mmCIF file of C-alpha atoms and ligand atoms in Angstrom:
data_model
loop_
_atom_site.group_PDB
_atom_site.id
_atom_site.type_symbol
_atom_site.label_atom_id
_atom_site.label_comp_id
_atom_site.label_asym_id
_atom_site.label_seq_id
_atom_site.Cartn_x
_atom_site.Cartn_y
_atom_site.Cartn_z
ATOM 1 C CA UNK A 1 -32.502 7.661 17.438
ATOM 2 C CA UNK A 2 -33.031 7.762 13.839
ATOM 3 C CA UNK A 3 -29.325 7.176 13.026
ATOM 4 C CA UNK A 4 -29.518 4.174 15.268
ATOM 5 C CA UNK A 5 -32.237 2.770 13.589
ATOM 6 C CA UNK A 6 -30.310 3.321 10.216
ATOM 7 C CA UNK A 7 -27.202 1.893 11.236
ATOM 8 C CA UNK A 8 -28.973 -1.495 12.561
ATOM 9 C CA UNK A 9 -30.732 -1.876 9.683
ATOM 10 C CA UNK A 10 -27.951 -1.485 7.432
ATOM 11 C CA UNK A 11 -26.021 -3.753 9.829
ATOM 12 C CA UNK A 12 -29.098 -6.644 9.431
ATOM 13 C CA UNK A 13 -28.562 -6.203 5.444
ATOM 14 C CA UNK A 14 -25.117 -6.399 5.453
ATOM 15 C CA UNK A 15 -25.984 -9.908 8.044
ATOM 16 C CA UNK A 16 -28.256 -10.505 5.248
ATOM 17 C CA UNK A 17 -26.373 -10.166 2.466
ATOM 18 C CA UNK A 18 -25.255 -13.707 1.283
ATOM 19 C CA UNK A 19 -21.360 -14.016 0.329
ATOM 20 C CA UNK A 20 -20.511 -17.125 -0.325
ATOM 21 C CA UNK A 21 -18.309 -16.977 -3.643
ATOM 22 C CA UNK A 22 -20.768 -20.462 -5.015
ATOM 23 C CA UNK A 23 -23.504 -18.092 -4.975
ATOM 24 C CA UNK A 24 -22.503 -15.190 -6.952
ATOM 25 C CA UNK A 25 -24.751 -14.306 -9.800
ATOM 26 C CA UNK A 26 -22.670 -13.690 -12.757
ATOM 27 C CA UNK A 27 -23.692 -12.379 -16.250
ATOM 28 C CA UNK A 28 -26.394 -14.671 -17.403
ATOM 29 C CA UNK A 29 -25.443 -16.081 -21.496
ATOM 30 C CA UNK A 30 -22.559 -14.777 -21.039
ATOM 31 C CA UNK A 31 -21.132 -13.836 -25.270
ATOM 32 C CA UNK A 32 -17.754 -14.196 -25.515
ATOM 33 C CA UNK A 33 -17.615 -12.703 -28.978
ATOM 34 C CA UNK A 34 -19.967 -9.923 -27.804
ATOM 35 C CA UNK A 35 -16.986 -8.983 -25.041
ATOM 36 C CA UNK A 36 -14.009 -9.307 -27.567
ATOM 37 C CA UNK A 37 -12.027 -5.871 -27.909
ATOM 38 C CA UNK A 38 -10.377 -3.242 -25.201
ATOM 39 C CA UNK A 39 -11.610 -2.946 -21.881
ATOM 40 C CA UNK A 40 -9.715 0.176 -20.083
ATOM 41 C CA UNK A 41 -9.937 -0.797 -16.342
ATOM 42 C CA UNK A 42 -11.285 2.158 -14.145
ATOM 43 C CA UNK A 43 -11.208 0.637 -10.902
ATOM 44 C CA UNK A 44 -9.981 -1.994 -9.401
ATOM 45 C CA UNK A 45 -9.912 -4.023 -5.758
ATOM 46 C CA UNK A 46 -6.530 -5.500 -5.640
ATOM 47 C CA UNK A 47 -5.545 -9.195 -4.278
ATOM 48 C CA UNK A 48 -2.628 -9.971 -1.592
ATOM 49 C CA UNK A 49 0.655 -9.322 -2.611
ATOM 50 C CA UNK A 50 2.210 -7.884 -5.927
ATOM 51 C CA UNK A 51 -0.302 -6.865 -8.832
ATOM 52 C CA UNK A 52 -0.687 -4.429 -11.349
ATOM 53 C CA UNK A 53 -1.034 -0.694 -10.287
ATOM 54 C CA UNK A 54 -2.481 1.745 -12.648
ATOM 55 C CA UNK A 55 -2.845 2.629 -16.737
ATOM 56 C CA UNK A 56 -4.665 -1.282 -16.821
ATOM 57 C CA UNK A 57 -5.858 -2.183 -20.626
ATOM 58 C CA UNK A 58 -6.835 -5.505 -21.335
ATOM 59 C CA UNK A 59 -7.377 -6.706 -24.526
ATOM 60 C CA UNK A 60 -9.417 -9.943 -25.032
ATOM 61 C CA UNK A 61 -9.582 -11.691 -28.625
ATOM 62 C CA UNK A 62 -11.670 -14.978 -29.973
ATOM 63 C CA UNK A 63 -9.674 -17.374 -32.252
ATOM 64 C CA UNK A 64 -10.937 -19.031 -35.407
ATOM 65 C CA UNK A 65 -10.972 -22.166 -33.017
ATOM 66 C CA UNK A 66 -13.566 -19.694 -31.241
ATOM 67 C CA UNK A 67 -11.199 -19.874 -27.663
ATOM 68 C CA UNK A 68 -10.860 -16.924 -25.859
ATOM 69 C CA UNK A 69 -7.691 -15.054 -25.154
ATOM 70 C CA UNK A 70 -5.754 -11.763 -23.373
ATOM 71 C CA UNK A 71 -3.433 -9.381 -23.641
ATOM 72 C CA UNK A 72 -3.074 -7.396 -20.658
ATOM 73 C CA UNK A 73 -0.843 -4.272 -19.728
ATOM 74 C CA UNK A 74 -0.300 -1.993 -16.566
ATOM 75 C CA UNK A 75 1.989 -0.420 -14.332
ATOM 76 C CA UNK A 76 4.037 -2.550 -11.734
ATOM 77 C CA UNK A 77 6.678 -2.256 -9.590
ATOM 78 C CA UNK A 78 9.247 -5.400 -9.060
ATOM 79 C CA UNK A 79 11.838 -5.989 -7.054
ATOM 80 C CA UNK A 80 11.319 -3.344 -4.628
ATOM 81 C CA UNK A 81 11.208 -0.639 -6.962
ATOM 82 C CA UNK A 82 11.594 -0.805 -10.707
ATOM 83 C CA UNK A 83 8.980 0.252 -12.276
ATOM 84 C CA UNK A 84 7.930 -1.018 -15.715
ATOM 85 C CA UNK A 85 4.691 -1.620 -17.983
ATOM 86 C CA UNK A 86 3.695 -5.211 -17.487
ATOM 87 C CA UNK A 87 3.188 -7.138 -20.910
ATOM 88 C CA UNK A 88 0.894 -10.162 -19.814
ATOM 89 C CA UNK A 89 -0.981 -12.882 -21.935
ATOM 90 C CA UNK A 90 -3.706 -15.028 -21.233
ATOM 91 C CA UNK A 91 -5.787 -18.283 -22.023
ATOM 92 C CA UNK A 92 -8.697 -19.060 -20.853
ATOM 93 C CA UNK A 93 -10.283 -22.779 -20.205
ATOM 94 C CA UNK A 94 -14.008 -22.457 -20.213
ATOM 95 C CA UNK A 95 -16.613 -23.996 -17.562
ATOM 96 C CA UNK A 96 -19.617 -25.006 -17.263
ATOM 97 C CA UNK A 97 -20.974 -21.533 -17.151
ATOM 98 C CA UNK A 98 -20.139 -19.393 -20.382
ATOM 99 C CA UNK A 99 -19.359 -16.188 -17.678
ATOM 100 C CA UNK A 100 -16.833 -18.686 -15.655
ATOM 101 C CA UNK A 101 -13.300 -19.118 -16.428
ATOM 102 C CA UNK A 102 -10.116 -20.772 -15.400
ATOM 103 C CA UNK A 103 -7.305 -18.063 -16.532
ATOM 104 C CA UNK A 104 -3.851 -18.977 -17.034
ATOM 105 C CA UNK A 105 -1.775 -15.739 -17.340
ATOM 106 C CA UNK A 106 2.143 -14.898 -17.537
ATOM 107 C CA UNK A 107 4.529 -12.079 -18.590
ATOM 108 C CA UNK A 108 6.179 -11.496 -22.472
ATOM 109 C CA UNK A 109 9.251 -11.344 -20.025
ATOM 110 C CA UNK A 110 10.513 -14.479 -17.675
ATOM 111 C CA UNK A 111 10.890 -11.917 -14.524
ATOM 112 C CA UNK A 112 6.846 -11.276 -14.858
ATOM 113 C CA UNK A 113 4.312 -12.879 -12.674
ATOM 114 C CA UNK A 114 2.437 -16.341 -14.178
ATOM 115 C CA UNK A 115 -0.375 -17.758 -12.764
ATOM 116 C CA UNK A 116 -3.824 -19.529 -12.584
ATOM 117 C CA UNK A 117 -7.018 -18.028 -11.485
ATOM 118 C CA UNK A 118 -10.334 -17.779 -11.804
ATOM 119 C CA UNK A 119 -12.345 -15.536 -14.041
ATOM 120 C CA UNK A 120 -16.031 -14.866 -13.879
ATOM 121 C CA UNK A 121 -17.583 -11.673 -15.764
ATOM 122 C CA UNK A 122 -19.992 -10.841 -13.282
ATOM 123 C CA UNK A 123 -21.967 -8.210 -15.198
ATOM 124 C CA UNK A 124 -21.435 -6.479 -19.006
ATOM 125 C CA UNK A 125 -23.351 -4.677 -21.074
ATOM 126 C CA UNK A 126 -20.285 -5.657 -23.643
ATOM 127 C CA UNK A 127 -20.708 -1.879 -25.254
ATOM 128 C CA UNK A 128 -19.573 0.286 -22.572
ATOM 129 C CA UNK A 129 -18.910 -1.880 -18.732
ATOM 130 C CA UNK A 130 -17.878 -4.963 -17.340
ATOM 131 C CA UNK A 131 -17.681 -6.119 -13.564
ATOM 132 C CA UNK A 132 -15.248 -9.182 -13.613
ATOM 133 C CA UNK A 133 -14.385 -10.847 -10.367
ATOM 134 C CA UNK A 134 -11.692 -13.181 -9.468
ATOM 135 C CA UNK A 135 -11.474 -15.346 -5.845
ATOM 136 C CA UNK A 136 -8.007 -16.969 -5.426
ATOM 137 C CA UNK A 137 -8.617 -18.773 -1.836
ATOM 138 C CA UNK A 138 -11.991 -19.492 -0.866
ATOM 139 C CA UNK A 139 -12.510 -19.661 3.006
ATOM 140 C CA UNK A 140 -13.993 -22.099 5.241
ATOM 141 C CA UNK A 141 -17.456 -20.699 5.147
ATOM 142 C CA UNK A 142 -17.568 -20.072 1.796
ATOM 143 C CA UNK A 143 -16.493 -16.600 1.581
ATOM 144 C CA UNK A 144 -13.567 -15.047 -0.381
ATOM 145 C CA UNK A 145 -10.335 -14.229 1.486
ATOM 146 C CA UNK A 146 -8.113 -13.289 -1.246
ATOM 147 C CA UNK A 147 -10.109 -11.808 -4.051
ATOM 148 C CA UNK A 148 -8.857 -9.285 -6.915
ATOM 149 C CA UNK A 149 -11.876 -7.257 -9.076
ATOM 150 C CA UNK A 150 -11.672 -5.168 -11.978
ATOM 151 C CA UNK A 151 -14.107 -3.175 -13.339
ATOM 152 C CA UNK A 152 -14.184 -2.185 -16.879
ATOM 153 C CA UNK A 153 -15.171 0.203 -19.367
ATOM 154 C CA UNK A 154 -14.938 0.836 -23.137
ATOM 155 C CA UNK A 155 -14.007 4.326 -22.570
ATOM 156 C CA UNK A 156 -10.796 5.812 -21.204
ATOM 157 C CA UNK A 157 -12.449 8.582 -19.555
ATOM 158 C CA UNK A 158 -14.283 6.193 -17.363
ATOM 159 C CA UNK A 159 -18.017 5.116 -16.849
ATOM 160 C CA UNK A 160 -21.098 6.658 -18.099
ATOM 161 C CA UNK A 161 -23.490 8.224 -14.840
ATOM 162 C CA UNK A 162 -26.257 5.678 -15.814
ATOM 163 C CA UNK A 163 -23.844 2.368 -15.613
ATOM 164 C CA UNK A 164 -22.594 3.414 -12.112
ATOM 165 C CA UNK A 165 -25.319 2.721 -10.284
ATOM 166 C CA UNK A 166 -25.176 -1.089 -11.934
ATOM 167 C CA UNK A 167 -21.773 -1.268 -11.161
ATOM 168 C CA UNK A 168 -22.409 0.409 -7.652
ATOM 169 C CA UNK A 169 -25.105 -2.605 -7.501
ATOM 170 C CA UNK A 170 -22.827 -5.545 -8.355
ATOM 171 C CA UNK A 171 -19.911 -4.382 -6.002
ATOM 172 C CA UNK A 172 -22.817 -4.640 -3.376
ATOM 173 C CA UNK A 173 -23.474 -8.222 -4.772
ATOM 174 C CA UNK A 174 -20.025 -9.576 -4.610
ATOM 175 C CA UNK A 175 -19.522 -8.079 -1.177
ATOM 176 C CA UNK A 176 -16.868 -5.609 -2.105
ATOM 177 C CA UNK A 177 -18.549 -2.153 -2.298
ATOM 178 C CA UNK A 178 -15.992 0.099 -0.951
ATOM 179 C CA UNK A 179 -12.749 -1.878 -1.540
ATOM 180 C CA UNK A 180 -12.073 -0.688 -4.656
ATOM 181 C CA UNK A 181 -9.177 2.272 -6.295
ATOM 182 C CA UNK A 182 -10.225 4.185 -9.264
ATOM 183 C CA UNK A 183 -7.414 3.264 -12.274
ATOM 184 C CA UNK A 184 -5.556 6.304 -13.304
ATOM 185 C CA UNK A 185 -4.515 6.254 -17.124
ATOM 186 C CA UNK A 186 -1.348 8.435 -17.798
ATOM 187 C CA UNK A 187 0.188 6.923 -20.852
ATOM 188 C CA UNK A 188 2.640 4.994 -18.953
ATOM 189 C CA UNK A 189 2.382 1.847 -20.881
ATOM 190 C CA UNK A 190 0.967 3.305 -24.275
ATOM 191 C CA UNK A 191 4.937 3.231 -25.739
ATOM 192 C CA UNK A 192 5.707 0.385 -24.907
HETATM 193 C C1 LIG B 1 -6.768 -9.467 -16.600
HETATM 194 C C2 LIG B 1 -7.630 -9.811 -17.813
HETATM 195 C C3 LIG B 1 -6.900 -9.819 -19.086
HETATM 196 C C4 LIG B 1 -5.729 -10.724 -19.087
HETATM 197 C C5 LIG B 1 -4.943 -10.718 -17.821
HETATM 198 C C6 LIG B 1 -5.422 -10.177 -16.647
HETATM 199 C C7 LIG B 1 -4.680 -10.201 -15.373
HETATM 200 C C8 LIG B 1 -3.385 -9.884 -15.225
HETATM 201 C C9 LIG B 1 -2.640 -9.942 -14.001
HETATM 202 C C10 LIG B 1 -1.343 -9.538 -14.040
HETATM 203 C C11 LIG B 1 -0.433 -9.446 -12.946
HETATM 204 C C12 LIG B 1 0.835 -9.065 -13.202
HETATM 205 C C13 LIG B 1 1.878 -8.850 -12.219
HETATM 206 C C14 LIG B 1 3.141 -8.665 -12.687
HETATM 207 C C15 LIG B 1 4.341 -8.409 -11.859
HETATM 208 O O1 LIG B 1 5.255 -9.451 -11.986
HETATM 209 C C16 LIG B 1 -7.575 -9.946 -15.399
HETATM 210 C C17 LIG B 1 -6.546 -7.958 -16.520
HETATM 211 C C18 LIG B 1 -3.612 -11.406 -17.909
HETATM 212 C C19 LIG B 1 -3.283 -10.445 -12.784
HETATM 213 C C20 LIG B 1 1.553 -8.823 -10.786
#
């Protein structure tokens, strides 16, 4: 009886639980300098189609004109099955709302992926995590159908106990708690 009475009531929250992409809470004064630096991405909740597998850094940088920009790298496989370390580079075009982004991305090599997507930082502490979030086709309703998510951390050996439950929280938030892949870090793209 008990379990039944459980599993309706986490069925009314998840009923409850508002996910529309327009109402996402992202990180409130959001300081771009303050997130400058390396992220190492420990998880991540990929989008359709071809993306970046595994050994993820991103490095984000603030120019004397005070814009923000990226260097990325990680592990893909193209063309069916070469495998290679991605070298990506980013702008970003800022909003309304310091945490919300426009990103334009492509490769250091023609053959890599461009493109032009969103990017919100939905939560940071800018010293040790970062929850960013990223919706490429917004549904009908307002919900997310194709939606990529990384979540960060200044460490490579992952996230400390205490900011897990945050992040644990904000996955809840954006409606994607348990769609994400822990990162693996192997040194595949440190030579390159
Ligand atoms: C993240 C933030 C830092 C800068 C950049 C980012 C995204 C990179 C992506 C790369 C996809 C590459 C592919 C290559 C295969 O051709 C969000 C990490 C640029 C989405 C799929």
């Amino acid at each position: 009886m008990l379990r039944y009475v459980v599993a309706l009531c986490l069925l009314a929250l998840a009923w409850a639980q508002d996910c529309q992409v327009a109402n996402f809470q992202v990180m409130q004064n959001f300081d771009k300098t303050r997130y400058a630096g390396t992220w190492y991405a420990v998880a991540k909740k990929d989008p359709e189609g071809l993306f970046l597998i595994d050994n993820v850094v991103a490095q984000f940088i603030i120019n004397e004109d005070s814009k923000m920009t990226a260097t990325a790298k990680g592990r893909v496989i193209i063309l069916n099955n070469w495998e290679l370390c991605a070298d990506m580079l980013a702008t970003f075009e800022e909003t309304n709302d310091p945490a919300k982004f426009r990103m334009k991305y492509w490769g250091v090599s023609s053959y890599l992926q461009t493109g032009n997507d969103d990017h919100w930082v939905i939560d940071t502490d800018y010293d040790n995590y970062a929850v960013h979030y990223s919706c490429r086709l917004v549904d009908s309703d307002g919900t997310c159908l194709d939606s990529y998510s990384f979540i960060f951390s200044r460490h490579a050996t992952g996230l400390r106990p205490e900011d897990q439950v945050k992040v644990t929280q904000k996955k809840m938030d954006i409606c994607l708690l348990g769609k994400y892949r822990r990162v693996t870090h192997t040194g595949f793209c440190e030579s390159s």
